[in-house]
Coordinates of C-alpha atoms in Angstrom, one line a residue:
M1 CA 13.6 26.2 -44.4
M2 CA 13.4 22.3 -44.5
F3 CA 17.1 22.5 -42.7
D4 CA 15.9 24.6 -40.1
F5 CA 12.9 22.8 -39.6
L6 CA 14.9 19.4 -39.3
H7 CA 17.2 21.5 -36.9
T8 CA 14.8 22.4 -34.5
L9 CA 13.3 19.0 -34.4
I10 CA 16.7 17.2 -33.7
L11 CA 17.1 20.1 -30.8
F12 CA 13.7 18.9 -29.4
L13 CA 14.3 15.3 -29.9
L14 CA 17.4 15.5 -28.0
C15 CA 16.1 17.1 -25.1
V16 CA 13.2 14.5 -24.9
C17 CA 16.1 11.7 -24.7
W18 CA 18.0 13.9 -22.4
M19 CA 15.4 14.4 -19.9
G20 CA 14.4 10.7 -19.9
P21 CA 11.1 9.0 -19.9
R22 CA 10.4 9.5 -16.5
G23 CA 11.5 13.2 -16.3
M24 CA 9.6 14.3 -18.4
T25 CA 6.7 15.2 -15.6
S26 CA 5.1 18.4 -14.7
G27 CA 8.0 18.7 -12.2
N28 CA 10.7 18.8 -14.5
L29 CA 8.9 20.4 -17.9
S30 CA 10.9 23.7 -17.0
H31 CA 14.2 21.8 -17.1
F32 CA 12.9 20.6 -20.5
F33 CA 12.1 24.3 -21.8
L34 CA 15.3 25.9 -20.2
L35 CA 17.2 22.9 -22.0
F36 CA 15.5 23.5 -25.1
F37 CA 15.9 27.1 -25.0
F38 CA 19.6 27.0 -24.1
L39 CA 20.5 24.5 -26.8
F40 CA 18.5 26.6 -29.6
L41 CA 20.1 29.8 -28.4
C42 CA 23.7 28.2 -28.9
D43 CA 22.7 26.9 -32.0
F44 CA 21.1 30.3 -33.3
L45 CA 24.0 32.5 -32.0
F46 CA 26.4 30.1 -34.2
F47 CA 24.5 30.2 -37.1
F48 CA 23.8 33.9 -36.9
L49 CA 27.7 34.8 -36.4
S50 CA 28.7 32.3 -39.4
F51 CA 27.1 35.0 -41.8
F52 CA 29.4 38.0 -40.5
L53 CA 32.5 35.7 -39.7
P54 CA 32.8 33.1 -42.1
F55 CA 35.4 31.3 -39.9
L56 CA 32.6 30.5 -37.4
S57 CA 30.8 28.5 -40.0
F58 CA 33.1 25.6 -38.9
F59 CA 32.1 26.1 -35.2
F60 CA 28.4 25.9 -36.4
F61 CA 28.8 22.8 -38.1
F62 CA 31.0 21.1 -35.2
F63 CA 28.1 22.1 -32.7
F64 CA 25.7 20.7 -35.0
S65 CA 27.6 17.2 -35.5
L66 CA 27.9 17.4 -31.6
L67 CA 24.3 17.9 -31.3
L68 CA 23.7 14.9 -33.7
F69 CA 26.2 12.8 -31.6
F70 CA 24.3 13.4 -28.4
F71 CA 21.1 12.9 -29.9
F72 CA 22.0 9.0 -30.9
F73 CA 23.8 8.7 -27.6
S74 CA 20.7 10.0 -25.5
F75 CA 18.4 7.6 -27.3
C76 CA 20.1 4.7 -26.5
L77 CA 20.1 5.8 -22.9
F78 CA 16.2 6.8 -23.6
L79 CA 15.7 2.9 -24.7
L80 CA 17.6 1.7 -21.6
F81 CA 15.6 3.4 -19.5
M82 CA 12.3 2.3 -21.5
F83 CA 12.8 -1.2 -21.3
I84 CA 15.5 -2.2 -18.7
W85 CA 15.2 0.4 -15.9
P86 CA 11.6 -0.1 -14.7
S87 CA 11.8 -3.9 -14.1
Y88 CA 15.2 -3.5 -12.9
T89 CA 14.3 -0.9 -10.1
V90 CA 11.4 -2.8 -8.6
R91 CA 14.2 -5.4 -7.6
G92 CA 16.0 -3.3 -5.6
G93 CA 19.0 -3.0 -7.9
G94 CA 18.2 0.7 -9.3
R95 CA 20.3 2.7 -7.2
Q96 CA 23.5 1.5 -8.4
A97 CA 21.9 1.3 -12.1
R98 CA 21.2 5.2 -11.6
R99 CA 24.4 6.0 -10.4
I100 CA 26.2 4.4 -13.7
V101 CA 23.7 6.2 -16.2
F102 CA 24.1 9.2 -14.3
C103 CA 27.9 9.0 -15.0
L104 CA 27.3 8.3 -19.0
H105 CA 24.5 10.7 -19.0
P106 CA 26.1 14.3 -20.7
L107 CA 26.1 16.9 -18.6
Y108 CA 24.4 15.0 -15.6
L109 CA 21.0 16.4 -16.4
P110 CA 18.3 15.2 -14.7
M111 CA 17.1 11.9 -15.8
T112 CA 15.1 11.0 -12.2
V113 CA 13.1 8.0 -11.4
D114 CA 9.9 9.1 -9.9
T115 CA 10.2 8.1 -6.4
T116 CA 7.5 10.6 -5.0
L117 CA 5.5 9.6 -2.1
F118 CA 2.8 6.9 -2.9
C119 CA 4.1 6.3 -6.1
F120 CA 3.7 2.5 -7.1
E121 CA 6.1 0.6 -9.4
T122 CA 5.1 -2.8 -10.8
N123 CA 6.5 -5.7 -11.9
R124 CA 5.0 -9.3 -13.4
G125 CA 8.2 -10.9 -13.9
P126 CA 11.0 -11.4 -16.6
R127 CA 10.1 -12.6 -20.0
T128 CA 11.1 -16.2 -20.6
R129 CA 12.4 -17.7 -24.0
H130 CA 9.1 -19.7 -24.0
D131 CA 7.1 -16.3 -24.0
H132 CA 6.4 -16.4 -27.5
D133 CA 5.4 -20.2 -27.7
G134 CA 1.8 -20.8 -27.9
D135 CA 0.7 -22.5 -24.1
H136 CA 3.4 -20.3 -22.8
C137 CA 2.5 -17.3 -24.4
R138 CA -1.4 -17.4 -23.3
H139 CA -0.1 -18.3 -19.9
A140 CA 1.9 -15.0 -19.7
R141 CA -1.0 -13.1 -21.1
R142 CA -3.2 -14.4 -18.4
Q143 CA -0.8 -13.9 -15.4
Q144 CA -2.1 -11.3 -13.0
A145 CA 0.5 -11.8 -10.1
R146 CA 2.7 -8.7 -9.6
S147 CA 5.4 -7.5 -7.2
G148 CA 5.4 -4.1 -6.7
L149 CA 7.4 -1.2 -4.9
F150 CA 4.9 1.4 -3.0
H151 CA 6.6 4.6 -1.8
L152 CA 5.5 5.7 1.6
P153 CA 6.3 8.5 4.3
H154 CA 8.3 5.7 6.6
G155 CA 9.6 3.7 4.1
P156 CA 8.9 1.7 1.1
L157 CA 6.5 -0.9 0.8
R158 CA 7.4 -4.3 -1.3
T159 CA 4.5 -5.9 -2.4
P160 CA 2.8 -8.8 -2.0
I161 CA 2.9 -8.0 1.6
F162 CA 0.7 -9.0 4.8
M163 CA 0.0 -6.5 7.4
P164 CA -0.2 -7.4 11.1
V165 CA -3.3 -5.8 12.6
A166 CA -2.3 -3.7 15.9
T167 CA -6.2 -2.6 16.3
Q168 CA -5.5 -0.8 19.3
A169 CA -1.8 0.2 18.6
A170 CA -0.7 -3.1 19.9
L171 CA -0.4 -6.9 18.4
K172 CA -1.5 -9.3 21.2
G173 CA 1.3 -11.0 22.6
V174 CA 4.1 -9.5 20.3
T175 CA 6.4 -6.6 21.0
V176 CA 7.4 -3.7 18.5
E177 CA 10.9 -5.1 18.7
Q178 CA 9.8 -8.4 17.5
L179 CA 8.1 -7.2 14.5
E180 CA 11.3 -5.2 13.5
E181 CA 13.1 -8.6 13.7
L182 CA 10.6 -10.1 11.3
D183 CA 11.2 -7.0 9.5
V184 CA 7.7 -5.9 8.9
E185 CA 7.3 -3.1 6.7
I186 CA 3.8 -1.8 7.9
I187 CA 1.1 -2.7 10.6
L188 CA -2.6 -1.5 11.0
G189 CA -4.4 0.5 13.7
N190 CA -8.5 1.2 13.8
T191 CA -9.9 4.7 14.0
Y192 CA -12.5 3.6 15.8
H193 CA -10.8 2.3 18.8
L194 CA -8.1 4.8 18.7
G195 CA -10.4 7.7 18.3
L196 CA -11.7 6.8 21.8
R197 CA -8.4 5.7 23.2
P198 CA -6.2 7.7 23.6
G199 CA -8.4 10.0 21.4
E200 CA -7.7 13.1 19.5
D201 CA -6.3 15.0 22.1
V202 CA -3.5 13.2 22.9
L203 CA -2.4 12.1 19.5
N204 CA -2.9 16.1 18.3
E205 CA -0.7 17.1 21.5
I206 CA 2.2 14.8 20.5
T207 CA 2.1 16.3 17.1
R208 CA 2.2 19.8 18.8
L209 CA 5.1 19.0 20.6
K210 CA 7.0 17.4 17.8
N211 CA 6.2 21.0 16.2
L212 CA 7.7 22.4 18.9
Q213 CA 10.9 20.3 18.7
E214 CA 11.4 20.7 15.0
S215 CA 11.0 24.6 15.5
A216 CA 13.7 24.7 18.4
A217 CA 16.1 22.4 16.3
K218 CA 15.9 25.2 13.4
G219 CA 17.2 27.8 15.6
N220 CA 13.8 29.2 16.6
E221 CA 13.1 29.9 20.2
A222 CA 10.2 27.8 21.7
H223 CA 7.8 29.3 24.0
E224 CA 6.8 26.5 25.8
S225 CA 8.7 23.6 27.7
Q226 CA 8.9 20.4 26.0
P227 CA 8.2 17.6 28.7
L228 CA 9.1 14.5 26.3
R229 CA 11.5 14.3 23.2
I230 CA 9.5 13.1 20.1
R231 CA 11.8 10.9 18.0
N232 CA 12.9 11.8 14.6
N233 CA 10.2 10.9 11.9
M234 CA 7.7 9.8 14.7
D235 CA 4.4 11.4 15.7
G236 CA 1.0 10.6 16.8
I237 CA 0.6 6.8 17.0
H238 CA 4.0 6.1 16.0
F239 CA 5.4 7.8 18.8
L240 CA 2.9 6.5 21.5
Q241 CA 3.5 2.8 20.3
G242 CA 7.4 3.3 19.4
W243 CA 7.0 1.9 15.5
R244 CA 9.2 3.5 13.1
R245 CA 7.7 2.2 10.0
N246 CA 4.4 2.7 8.3
I247 CA 1.0 2.4 9.2
L248 CA -2.6 2.0 7.8
T249 CA -5.4 3.5 9.5
D250 CA -8.9 1.4 9.3
S251 CA -11.6 3.9 9.0
G252 CA -13.9 2.4 11.4
G253 CA -16.2 1.3 8.9
F254 CA -15.9 -2.1 10.0
Q255 CA -17.5 -1.7 13.0
M256 CA -21.0 -1.3 11.2
V257 CA -20.9 -5.1 11.1
S258 CA -19.1 -6.0 14.0
L259 CA -20.7 -3.8 16.1
L260 CA -24.1 -3.6 14.2
R261 CA -26.3 -3.8 17.6
L262 CA -24.5 -0.5 18.5
A263 CA -24.7 1.2 15.4
K264 CA -27.2 3.6 13.7
I265 CA -26.3 4.4 10.2
T266 CA -27.3 7.5 8.2
E267 CA -26.4 9.8 5.4
E268 CA -24.3 11.8 7.8
G269 CA -22.5 9.1 9.1
V270 CA -22.5 6.4 11.7
R271 CA -23.5 6.7 15.2
F272 CA -21.8 3.9 17.7
Q273 CA -22.5 3.5 21.5
S274 CA -19.3 3.5 22.7
T275 CA -17.6 0.1 24.3
H276 CA -15.5 2.1 26.2
G277 CA -17.9 4.3 27.9
G278 CA -15.2 7.2 27.9
N279 CA -13.4 9.8 26.1
G280 CA -14.7 9.7 22.5
G281 CA -11.6 11.1 21.1
G282 CA -12.8 14.1 18.6
V283 CA -15.8 13.5 17.1
Q284 CA -19.5 15.3 17.5
M285 CA -20.8 15.6 21.2
V286 CA -24.2 15.1 21.6
Q287 CA -26.3 15.2 24.6
N288 CA -29.8 13.7 24.7
N289 CA -32.2 14.2 27.7
N290 CA -35.4 12.1 28.2
N291 CA -37.4 13.9 25.8
N292 CA -34.7 13.0 23.1
N293 CA -33.9 16.5 22.6
T294 CA -30.4 17.0 20.9
N295 CA -28.1 20.0 21.9
N296 CA -24.4 20.6 21.2
S297 CA -22.0 20.7 23.9
G298 CA -20.2 23.9 24.5
D299 CA -17.2 21.9 25.9
N300 CA -14.5 22.1 23.0
N301 CA -12.2 20.3 24.9
N302 CA -14.3 17.2 25.3
N303 CA -15.5 15.9 22.0
V304 CA -17.3 12.7 23.1
A305 CA -20.7 12.2 21.9
F306 CA -22.9 10.8 24.8
N307 CA -26.5 10.0 25.6
R308 CA -27.8 10.8 29.1
T309 CA -30.9 9.2 31.0
E310 CA -32.1 9.0 34.2
E311 CA -30.8 5.4 35.3
C312 CA -27.2 5.6 33.9
M313 CA -24.6 7.6 31.6
E314 CA -24.4 5.9 28.0
Y315 CA -21.6 7.1 25.5
T316 CA -22.2 7.6 21.7
L317 CA -19.9 8.4 18.9
M318 CA -20.8 10.0 15.9
L319 CA -18.6 9.0 12.9
R320 CA -18.7 10.9 9.8
P321 CA -16.5 10.7 7.0
E322 CA -14.7 13.8 7.8
D323 CA -14.5 12.9 11.4
S324 CA -12.8 9.9 10.2
I325 CA -10.4 11.5 8.2
R326 CA -9.8 13.7 10.8
I327 CA -8.8 11.4 13.6
Q328 CA -6.9 9.3 10.9
N329 CA -4.7 12.5 10.3
A330 CA -3.9 12.9 14.2
I331 CA -3.1 9.5 14.4
G332 CA -0.6 9.6 11.8
G333 CA -1.4 6.8 9.4
D334 CA 0.6 6.6 6.5
I335 CA -2.4 4.9 4.5
M336 CA -5.8 6.0 5.6
M337 CA -9.0 4.1 4.6
Q338 CA -12.1 5.9 3.5
L339 CA -15.2 5.7 5.7
D340 CA -17.2 3.2 3.8
D341 CA -21.0 1.7 4.3
V342 CA -20.2 -2.0 5.2
V343 CA -23.1 -4.2 5.0
H344 CA -23.1 -8.0 6.0
V345 CA -21.4 -9.9 2.5
L346 CA -24.6 -12.0 2.6
T347 CA -26.7 -9.1 2.5
T348 CA -29.1 -9.0 -0.5
G349 CA -32.0 -6.2 -1.9
P350 CA -31.6 -2.5 -1.9
R351 CA -29.5 -1.9 1.2
V352 CA -26.8 -3.2 -0.8
E353 CA -26.9 -0.6 -3.6
E354 CA -27.4 2.1 -1.1
A355 CA -24.6 1.1 0.7
S356 CA -22.5 1.0 -2.5
K357 CA -23.7 4.5 -3.6
R358 CA -23.1 6.2 -0.3
T359 CA -19.5 4.8 0.2
V360 CA -18.6 6.5 -3.3
R361 CA -20.2 9.8 -1.8
W362 CA -18.4 9.5 1.5
L363 CA -15.4 8.7 -0.5
D364 CA -15.6 12.3 -2.1
R365 CA -16.3 13.8 1.4
C366 CA -13.2 11.8 2.6
L367 CA -10.7 13.3 0.2
S368 CA -12.1 16.7 0.6
A369 CA -11.4 16.4 4.3
N370 CA -8.0 15.1 4.1
M371 CA -6.0 17.9 5.9
N372 CA -2.5 16.2 5.2
P373 CA -2.7 14.6 1.3
D374 CA 0.9 15.2 0.7
K375 CA 1.8 12.6 3.5
Q376 CA -1.6 10.9 4.1
G377 CA -2.8 9.1 1.4
I378 CA -6.5 7.6 1.2
F379 CA -7.3 4.5 -0.4
G380 CA -11.2 3.8 -1.6
I381 CA -12.7 0.7 -0.7
V382 CA -15.4 -1.1 -3.1
Q383 CA -18.4 -2.3 -1.6
C384 CA -21.5 -4.1 -2.9
G385 CA -21.7 -7.7 -1.3
L386 CA -21.7 -10.5 -4.1
D387 CA -23.7 -8.2 -6.4
A388 CA -21.4 -8.2 -9.7
T389 CA -23.2 -5.7 -11.3
L390 CA -23.5 -3.3 -8.6
R391 CA -19.9 -3.9 -7.8
A392 CA -19.0 -3.2 -11.2
E393 CA -20.5 0.1 -10.9
C394 CA -18.8 0.8 -7.8
I395 CA -15.6 0.0 -9.4
A396 CA -16.0 2.4 -12.2
E397 CA -17.0 5.2 -9.7
M398 CA -14.1 4.4 -7.5
V399 CA -11.5 4.6 -10.5
K400 CA -12.7 8.1 -11.4
R401 CA -11.3 9.4 -8.2
T402 CA -7.7 9.4 -9.2
A403 CA -7.0 11.6 -5.8
C404 CA -6.9 7.9 -4.3
K405 CA -3.5 6.2 -3.5
G406 CA -5.2 2.9 -4.0
Y407 CA -7.9 0.8 -3.7
A408 CA -9.4 -1.9 -1.4
I409 CA -11.4 -4.7 -2.0
G410 CA -14.0 -4.7 1.2
G411 CA -17.2 -6.6 2.1
L412 CA -15.2 -10.1 2.1
S413 CA -14.5 -12.8 4.4
G414 CA -17.7 -12.6 6.2
G415 CA -19.0 -16.3 5.4
E416 CA -19.6 -16.3 1.8
A417 CA -18.7 -19.3 -0.4
K418 CA -15.1 -19.7 -1.4
D419 CA -16.2 -19.8 -5.1
D420 CA -17.7 -16.5 -4.7
F421 CA -14.9 -14.9 -3.0
W422 CA -12.4 -15.5 -5.5
R423 CA -14.8 -14.5 -8.2
V424 CA -15.2 -11.3 -6.5
V425 CA -11.6 -10.5 -6.1
A426 CA -11.0 -11.1 -9.8
Q427 CA -13.4 -9.0 -10.9
C428 CA -12.3 -6.3 -8.9
C429 CA -8.5 -6.8 -9.9
K430 CA -9.4 -6.8 -13.7
G431 CA -11.7 -3.5 -12.9
L432 CA -9.1 -1.4 -10.7
P433 CA -5.9 0.5 -12.1
Y434 CA -2.7 -1.4 -12.8
D435 CA -0.6 1.2 -11.3
K436 CA -2.1 1.5 -7.8
P437 CA -1.8 -1.2 -5.2
R438 CA -4.9 -3.5 -4.6
Y439 CA -5.7 -4.5 -0.9
C440 CA -8.1 -7.1 -0.2
M441 CA -9.3 -6.4 3.5
G442 CA -9.3 -9.4 5.9
V443 CA -7.8 -11.9 4.3
G444 CA -5.4 -14.1 6.3
Y445 CA -5.7 -18.0 5.5
P446 CA -2.8 -19.1 3.9
E447 CA -4.3 -20.5 0.6
D448 CA -6.5 -17.4 0.2
I449 CA -3.6 -15.3 0.1
I450 CA -1.7 -17.3 -2.2
V451 CA -4.6 -17.4 -4.6
C452 CA -5.4 -13.8 -4.3
I453 CA -1.8 -12.8 -5.2
A454 CA -2.1 -15.1 -8.5
L455 CA -5.5 -13.0 -9.1
G456 CA -3.5 -9.7 -8.8
V457 CA -4.0 -8.6 -5.1
D458 CA -1.0 -6.8 -3.6
M459 CA -1.9 -6.0 0.5
F460 CA -3.6 -8.4 2.9
D461 CA -4.6 -7.9 6.7
C462 CA -5.9 -10.3 9.3
V463 CA -6.2 -11.0 13.1
Y464 CA -6.3 -14.5 12.2
A465 CA -2.5 -15.3 12.7
C466 CA -2.3 -14.0 16.4
R467 CA -6.1 -15.0 17.2
T468 CA -5.4 -18.7 16.2
A469 CA -2.4 -18.6 18.2
R470 CA -4.2 -17.9 21.5
F471 CA -6.1 -21.1 20.9
G472 CA -2.7 -23.2 20.4
S473 CA -2.8 -23.6 16.4
A474 CA 0.1 -23.0 14.4
L475 CA 0.7 -22.4 10.7
T476 CA 2.9 -24.6 9.3
S477 CA 4.2 -25.5 5.5
T478 CA 2.2 -28.4 5.9
G479 CA -1.2 -27.1 7.1
K480 CA -2.4 -25.7 10.3
I481 CA -1.7 -27.8 13.3
Q482 CA -3.4 -28.1 16.7
L483 CA -0.8 -28.0 19.6
T484 CA -3.1 -28.7 22.0
K485 CA -3.7 -32.5 20.9
K486 CA -2.1 -35.2 23.2
A487 CA -0.2 -36.2 20.0
F488 CA 2.4 -33.6 20.2
A489 CA 3.3 -34.1 24.0
N490 CA 6.5 -36.2 23.0
D491 CA 7.1 -34.8 19.6
M492 CA 10.6 -33.2 19.7
R493 CA 10.5 -31.9 16.3
P494 CA 10.7 -28.3 15.6
L495 CA 7.5 -26.6 15.0
D496 CA 7.9 -26.2 11.4
P497 CA 11.3 -27.6 9.8
A498 CA 11.0 -25.2 6.7
C499 CA 10.6 -21.8 9.1
N500 CA 13.7 -20.2 10.3
C501 CA 12.0 -17.9 12.8
R502 CA 12.9 -17.7 16.5
T503 CA 10.2 -19.9 18.1
C504 CA 11.0 -22.9 15.3
N505 CA 14.6 -22.7 16.1
S506 CA 14.3 -22.8 19.9
F507 CA 11.4 -24.7 20.9
T508 CA 10.1 -28.3 20.3
R509 CA 6.4 -29.1 19.6
A510 CA 6.2 -31.1 22.8
Y511 CA 7.1 -27.7 24.9
L512 CA 4.7 -25.7 22.9
H513 CA 2.1 -28.2 23.6
L514 CA 2.8 -28.1 27.2
I515 CA 2.4 -24.2 27.3
A516 CA 0.3 -23.7 24.3
T517 CA -3.1 -22.2 26.1
K518 CA -1.7 -22.5 29.5
E519 CA 0.9 -19.8 29.9
S520 CA 1.0 -16.4 28.2
L521 CA 4.5 -17.3 26.8
G522 CA 2.7 -20.1 24.6
S523 CA 0.5 -17.5 22.9
T524 CA 3.5 -15.1 22.1
L525 CA 5.5 -17.7 20.7
L526 CA 2.9 -19.2 18.6
S527 CA 1.5 -15.5 17.4
Y528 CA 5.3 -15.0 16.5
H529 CA 5.6 -17.9 14.6
N530 CA 2.3 -17.5 12.6
L531 CA 3.0 -13.8 11.8
A532 CA 6.6 -15.0 10.3
Y533 CA 5.1 -17.6 8.5
L534 CA 2.5 -15.3 6.7
I535 CA 5.2 -12.5 6.1
N536 CA 7.5 -15.2 4.5
L537 CA 4.6 -16.6 2.9
T538 CA 3.9 -13.2 0.9
R539 CA 7.9 -12.6 0.6
R540 CA 8.7 -15.8 -0.8
A541 CA 5.8 -15.2 -3.3
R542 CA 7.3 -11.9 -4.1
A543 CA 10.7 -13.3 -4.9
A544 CA 9.0 -16.0 -7.3
I545 CA 7.2 -13.4 -9.2
E546 CA 10.4 -11.6 -9.7
D547 CA 12.5 -14.4 -10.8
G548 CA 9.4 -15.9 -13.3
S549 CA 8.9 -18.8 -11.2
F550 CA 5.7 -18.1 -9.3
T551 CA 3.8 -20.9 -11.1
E552 CA 6.1 -23.4 -9.7
Y553 CA 6.0 -21.6 -6.3
V554 CA 2.1 -21.9 -6.3
Q555 CA 2.2 -25.4 -7.2
N556 CA 4.9 -26.2 -4.4
F557 CA 2.6 -24.5 -1.9
F558 CA -0.4 -26.4 -2.5
V559 CA 1.4 -29.8 -2.9
S560 CA 3.1 -29.3 0.5
Y561 CA 0.0 -27.7 2.1
Y562 CA -2.3 -30.4 1.1
P563 CA 0.0 -33.5 1.2
K564 CA -3.2 -35.7 0.1
R565 CA -3.5 -33.4 -3.1
N566 CA -7.5 -33.1 -2.1
Y567 CA -7.1 -29.1 -2.8
P568 CA -10.2 -27.1 -2.5
Q569 CA -12.1 -26.9 -5.8
W570 CA -12.6 -23.2 -5.3
A571 CA -8.5 -22.8 -5.1
V572 CA -8.3 -24.9 -8.4
D573 CA -11.0 -23.0 -10.6
A574 CA -9.4 -19.7 -9.4
L575 CA -5.8 -20.6 -10.1
D576 CA -7.0 -22.1 -13.5
S577 CA -8.6 -18.8 -14.3
V578 CA -5.3 -17.2 -14.5
G579 CA -3.1 -20.1 -16.3
I580 CA -2.0 -21.9 -13.1
E581 CA -2.8 -25.8 -12.9
L582 CA -2.1 -27.5 -9.8
L583 CA 0.0 -30.6 -9.9

């Protein structure tokens, strides 16, 4: 009896090792049970027949010995996958390693790595030989910076990453080809603006044409003509702007602050006065007469909400959580942000708690409204201003919504003290799940990005790079410089000797001073450089994390960016909280 139990246990463990640690998922359990049943059946068959045909007993013991050998062999591969594979795949060498293990693995049974969409693999870098020493060990435990690989429909996202902002499907002064030249992996679009122009009708028409094209390609006759050819893997806003990579769409919640005088917020949603005065792109149509009676329009093709007065026609847009997600589904963003109730970061009192709890309720409505959850993931947004208690409650509620593909830290970069800023970021990073990306919204200053990476943030966005370029400012490794100053009129040095972008390789500071704010080319060249600087900043941070030199990278950045060593105290305190001491 004990022999039979031991025999069955070995079969079970063999199957576990054969499947691999990442193969034991719900999608592969059927493979596991089939494998276990097959081995058990073969073993039982040999064992049963050996009673009637004694010469088969040799085959039974041979088969059992072979199973033992495979068990120990597979157990070694199991350990290989557990302790070596995860960090290796994050660094980009996983495909070759997988090919080697497949060749070694008996019967080529599925030992698959989970690369399903929205899977986020993280890595805090290699262990060093000092990790078990006193100070080094304490530092290793406190380090929060991590690199990651986030699998998205239009290609993987390597984090930490800076995301350029194309609010209305375009970056001011920068073309799509230039973004591809910089190897940008994701850009942002804004639901409020894209919902107004071009609107849902145009975006849905592109998707309809793509579906017709795919249907025709499969051999089915399309009943309607196709006036344009939709490029592969491109629909919605991807096609309109010719962008083949990932897009993150903001929900329109930020406009509650930036357009506060034009917005009215209720539990139902937020009602905006349109800044475009035109097609509202797919949200509720409401007509208000002089007596303020509200009626639903019967025109289903024009979904703009508007108010009519005797003097003029004014358009308003009613944006509910369901409307925001529906528009984002039409836009085709790979990552969609929930509609959140945004209040200014310095707001205090009951309004902050109301916004926090409403944001959680709206998240539930957003998740329920998503019509394409397999290819468009939703990020939840942590709100609550500077109130640590309310923010902790919001985080606790957010992490319960496991359908979220990631989480954003919202409500910051609105004029709060930097000391408050980093403490909120640190609190959120400690409370949010480790296995999902963290996105700090609206952060674009180089020193802010470096500090937030050290605290555990993965994704950043800001209009700062292009906006400051239009005023003649350039971000360099030695700090920001204002090229409109006369001091640069005869400066023949490259813009930033440490930068290898096209602007720095081709133009001098003197030339950029000449055209900085006088010619549109000046804005284009500086925008291109500033984007290159921030993208390379996060890219080098990722490389430093992966090779174990992130502390040195942060120290060298601050020494270069602040040559006089006049570091801001908030940055010193923030980095000290994660064990990084500036030089």
